[in-house]
Coordinates of C-alpha atoms and ligand atoms in Angstrom, one line a residue:
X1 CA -8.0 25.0 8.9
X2 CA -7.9 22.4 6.3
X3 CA -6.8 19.2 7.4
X4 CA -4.3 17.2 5.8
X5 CA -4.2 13.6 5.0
X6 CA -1.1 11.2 4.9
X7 CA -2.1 8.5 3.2
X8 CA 0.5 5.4 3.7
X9 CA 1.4 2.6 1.0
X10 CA 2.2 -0.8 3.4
X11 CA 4.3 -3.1 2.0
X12 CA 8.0 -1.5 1.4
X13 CA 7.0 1.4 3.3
X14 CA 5.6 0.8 6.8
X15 CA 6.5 -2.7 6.7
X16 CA 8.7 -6.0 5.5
X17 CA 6.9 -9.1 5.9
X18 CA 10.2 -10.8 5.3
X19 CA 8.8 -12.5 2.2
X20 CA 5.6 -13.7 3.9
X21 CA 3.4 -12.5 1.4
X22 CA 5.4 -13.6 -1.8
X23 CA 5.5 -17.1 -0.1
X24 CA 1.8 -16.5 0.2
X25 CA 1.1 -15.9 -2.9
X26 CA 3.3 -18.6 -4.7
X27 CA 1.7 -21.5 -2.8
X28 CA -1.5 -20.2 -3.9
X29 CA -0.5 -19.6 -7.7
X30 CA 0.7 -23.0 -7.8
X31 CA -1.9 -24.7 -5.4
X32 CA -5.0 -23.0 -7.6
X33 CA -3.4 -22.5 -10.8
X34 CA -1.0 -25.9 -10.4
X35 CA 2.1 -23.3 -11.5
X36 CA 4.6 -21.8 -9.2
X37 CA 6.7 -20.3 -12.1
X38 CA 3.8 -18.0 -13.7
X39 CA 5.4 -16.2 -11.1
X40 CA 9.4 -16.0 -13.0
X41 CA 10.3 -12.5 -13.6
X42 CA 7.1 -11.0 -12.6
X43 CA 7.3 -7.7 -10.7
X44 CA 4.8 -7.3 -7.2
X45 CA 6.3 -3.6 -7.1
X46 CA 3.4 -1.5 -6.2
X47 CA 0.8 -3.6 -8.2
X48 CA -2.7 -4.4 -6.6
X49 CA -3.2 -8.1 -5.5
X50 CA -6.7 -7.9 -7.6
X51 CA -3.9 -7.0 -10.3
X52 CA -1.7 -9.8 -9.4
X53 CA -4.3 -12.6 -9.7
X54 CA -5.8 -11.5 -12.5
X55 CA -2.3 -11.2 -14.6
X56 CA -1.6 -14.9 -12.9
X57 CA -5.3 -15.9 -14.7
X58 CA -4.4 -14.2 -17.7
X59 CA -0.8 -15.6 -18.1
X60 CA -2.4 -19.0 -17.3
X61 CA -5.1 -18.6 -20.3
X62 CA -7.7 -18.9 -18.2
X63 CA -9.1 -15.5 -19.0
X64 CA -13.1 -17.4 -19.3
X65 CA -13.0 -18.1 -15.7
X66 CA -11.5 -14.8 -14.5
X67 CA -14.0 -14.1 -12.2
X68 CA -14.3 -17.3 -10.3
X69 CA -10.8 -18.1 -10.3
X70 CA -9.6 -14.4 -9.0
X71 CA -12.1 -15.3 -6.4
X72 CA -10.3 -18.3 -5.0
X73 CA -7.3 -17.0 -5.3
X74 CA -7.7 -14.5 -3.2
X75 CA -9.7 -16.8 -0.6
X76 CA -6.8 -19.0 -0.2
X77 CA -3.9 -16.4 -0.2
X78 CA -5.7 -14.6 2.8
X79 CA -5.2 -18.3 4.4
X80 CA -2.0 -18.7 3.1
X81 CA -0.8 -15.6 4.1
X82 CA -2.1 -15.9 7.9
X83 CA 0.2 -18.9 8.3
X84 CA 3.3 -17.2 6.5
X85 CA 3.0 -14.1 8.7
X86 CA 2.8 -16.5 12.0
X87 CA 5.9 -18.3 10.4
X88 CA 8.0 -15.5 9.4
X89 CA 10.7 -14.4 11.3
X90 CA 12.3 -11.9 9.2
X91 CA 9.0 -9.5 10.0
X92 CA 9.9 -5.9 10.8
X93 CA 8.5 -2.5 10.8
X94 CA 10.6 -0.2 9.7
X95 CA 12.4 2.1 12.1
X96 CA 10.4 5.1 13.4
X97 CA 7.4 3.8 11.7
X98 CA 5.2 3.6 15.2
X99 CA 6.6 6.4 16.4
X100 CA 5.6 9.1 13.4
X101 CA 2.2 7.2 13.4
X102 CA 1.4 7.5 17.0
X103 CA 2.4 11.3 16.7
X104 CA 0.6 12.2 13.9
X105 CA -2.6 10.3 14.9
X106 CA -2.9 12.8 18.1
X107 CA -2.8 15.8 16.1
X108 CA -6.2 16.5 14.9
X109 CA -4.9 18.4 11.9
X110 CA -3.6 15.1 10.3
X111 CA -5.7 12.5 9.7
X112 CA -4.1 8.9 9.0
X113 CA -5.4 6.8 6.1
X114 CA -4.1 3.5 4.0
X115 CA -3.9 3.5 0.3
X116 CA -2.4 -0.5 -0.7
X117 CA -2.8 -2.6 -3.4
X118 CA -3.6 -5.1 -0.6
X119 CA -7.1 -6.8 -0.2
X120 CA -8.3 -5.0 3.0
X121 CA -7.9 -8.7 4.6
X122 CA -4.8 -8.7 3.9
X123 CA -4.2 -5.4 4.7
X124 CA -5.4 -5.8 8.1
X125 CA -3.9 -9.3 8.9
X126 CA -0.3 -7.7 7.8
X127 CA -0.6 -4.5 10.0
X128 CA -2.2 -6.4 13.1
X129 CA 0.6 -8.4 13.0
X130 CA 2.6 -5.3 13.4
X131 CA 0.6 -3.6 15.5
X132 CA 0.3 -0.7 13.3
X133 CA -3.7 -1.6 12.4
X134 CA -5.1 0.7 15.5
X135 CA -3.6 4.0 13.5
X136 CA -5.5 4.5 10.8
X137 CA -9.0 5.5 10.0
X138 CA -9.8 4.2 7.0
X139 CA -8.1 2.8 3.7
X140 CA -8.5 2.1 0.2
X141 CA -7.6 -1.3 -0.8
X142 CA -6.7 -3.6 -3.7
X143 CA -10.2 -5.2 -3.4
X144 CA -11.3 -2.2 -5.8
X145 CA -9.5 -2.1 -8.8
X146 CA -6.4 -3.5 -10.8
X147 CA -5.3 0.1 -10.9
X148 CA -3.5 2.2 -8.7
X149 CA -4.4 5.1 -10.1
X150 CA -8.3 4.0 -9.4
X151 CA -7.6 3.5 -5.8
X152 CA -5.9 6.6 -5.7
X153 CA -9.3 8.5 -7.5
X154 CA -11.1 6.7 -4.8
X155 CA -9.5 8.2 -2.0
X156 CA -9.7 11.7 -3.3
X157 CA -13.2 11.1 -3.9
X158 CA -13.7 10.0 -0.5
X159 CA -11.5 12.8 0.9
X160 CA -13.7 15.2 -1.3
X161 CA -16.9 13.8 1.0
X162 CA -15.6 14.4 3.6
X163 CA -14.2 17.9 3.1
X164 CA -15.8 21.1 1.5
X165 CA -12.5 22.3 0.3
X166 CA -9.9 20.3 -0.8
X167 CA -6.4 21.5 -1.0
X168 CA -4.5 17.9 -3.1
X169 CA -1.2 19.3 -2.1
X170 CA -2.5 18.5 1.3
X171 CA -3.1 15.2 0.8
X172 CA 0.3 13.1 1.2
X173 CA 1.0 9.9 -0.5
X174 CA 4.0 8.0 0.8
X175 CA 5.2 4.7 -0.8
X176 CA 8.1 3.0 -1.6
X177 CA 7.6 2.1 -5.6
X178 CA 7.0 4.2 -8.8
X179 CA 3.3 2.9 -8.7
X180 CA 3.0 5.0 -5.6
X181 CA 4.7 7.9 -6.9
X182 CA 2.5 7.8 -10.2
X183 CA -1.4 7.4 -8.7
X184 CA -0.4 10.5 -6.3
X185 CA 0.6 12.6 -8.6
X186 CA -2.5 11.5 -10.6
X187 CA -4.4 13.5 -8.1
X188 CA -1.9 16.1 -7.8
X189 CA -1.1 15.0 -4.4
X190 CA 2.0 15.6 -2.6
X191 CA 4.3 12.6 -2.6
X192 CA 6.9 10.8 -1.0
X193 CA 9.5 8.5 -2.4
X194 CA 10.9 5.8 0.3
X195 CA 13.4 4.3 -0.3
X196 CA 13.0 1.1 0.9
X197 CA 15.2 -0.9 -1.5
X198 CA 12.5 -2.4 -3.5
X199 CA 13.3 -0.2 -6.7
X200 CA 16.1 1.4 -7.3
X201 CA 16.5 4.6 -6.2
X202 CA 17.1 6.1 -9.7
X203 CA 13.7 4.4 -11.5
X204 CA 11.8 6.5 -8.2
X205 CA 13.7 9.7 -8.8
X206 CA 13.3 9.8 -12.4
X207 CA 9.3 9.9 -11.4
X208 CA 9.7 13.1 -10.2
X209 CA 8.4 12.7 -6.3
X210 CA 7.7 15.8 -4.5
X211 CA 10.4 13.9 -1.7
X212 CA 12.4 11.5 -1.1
X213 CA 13.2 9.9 2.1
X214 CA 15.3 6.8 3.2
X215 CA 14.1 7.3 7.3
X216 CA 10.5 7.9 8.5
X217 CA 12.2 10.3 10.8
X218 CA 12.7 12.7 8.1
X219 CA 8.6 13.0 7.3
X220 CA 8.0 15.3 10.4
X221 CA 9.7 18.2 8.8
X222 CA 8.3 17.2 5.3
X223 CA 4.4 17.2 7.2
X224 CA 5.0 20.4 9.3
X225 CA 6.6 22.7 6.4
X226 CA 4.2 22.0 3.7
X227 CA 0.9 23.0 5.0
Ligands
MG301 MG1 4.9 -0.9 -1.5

């Protein structure tokens, strides 16, 4: 039986850091680049943070030292962020969240995987926080490209290792933004629009997703009907 993999976006969709990793990322903007509002009207939704430093570099006109820069940047955001997470109060996982996880990671049919625009540092620090790091059993992270779509090539490839067949419709990409919805389908994967609130519900239904769900409680049906 082919297995199938649920591959899970993390900001937006498992969890809300309650603004811990914006903060994050602001203090570092200004404290490496020395200006907060490179930041003013820029959109994190479903962009990797290799993506997001490097458009802070570039909007900066620092493009020459891109690579040594991006480098810091992302040193001192993982810092940042570790005290933002340990100061942030409005934290939360969404509801349901540890439930569906824990379900799904006893079923040996299902295998549980990240696919985030955030450095895996990052990644980790944000889901340890939430006790939700423990579920999965691998990822692909931010570290790799500026491109969603990359890290979504990535994971098929890996999957593709892994498996002698691969059905794509099997594989399930849940995430809250049109970034998500767009990489999946890149791969032809099967995915799932949550709405979470951090785009309007109308830019993600106008990408088409295979679903769209506002509770993880409605994924069950979704994962046991469509393989
Ligand atoms: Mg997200």
């Amino acid at each position: 039986m082919l297995k199938n993999y649920l591959l899970f976006d993390i900001d937006g969709t498992l969890i809300n850091t309650g603004g811990a990793g914006l903060r994050a990322m602001k203090s570092t903007v200004k404290s490496i680049l020395g200006n907060e509002n490179l930041l003013t009207g820029y959109s994190f939704a479903g962009k990797t943070d290799a993506q997001i430093m490097n458009d802070m570099i570039r909007r900066s006109g620092l493009d020459d030292k891109l690579e040594e820069l991006s480098k810091l940047l992302s040193q001192t955001y993982i810092e940042n962020l570790k005290t933002n997470l340990k100061n942030s109060d409005n934290f939360r996982t969404y509801p349901n969240v540890n439930a569906l996880l824990d379900n799904y990671q006893k079923n040996e049919t299902y295998e549980l995987a990240l696919l985030t625009g955030n450095f895996e540092t990052g990644a980790k620090l944000k889901l340890e926080h939430a006790g939700l790091w423990k579920y999965f059993k691998w990822g692909i992270f931010g570290n790799l490209s500026e491109d969603r779509v990359h890290l979504a090539k990535n994971a098929l490839e890996k999957i593709t290792v892994k498996e002698k067949r691969v059905d794509t419709k099997k594989i399930f990409i849940i995430g809250d933004t049109t970034n998500d919805i767009r990489c999946g389908k890149a791969i032809g994967a099967t995915t799932i629009a949550f709405t979470s609130g951090f785009e309007p519900e109308e830019k993600l239904r106008n990408c088409s997703p295979d679903f769209m769900v506002s509770d993880f409680g409605e994924l069950y049906d979704i994962f046991n009907n469509n393989n």
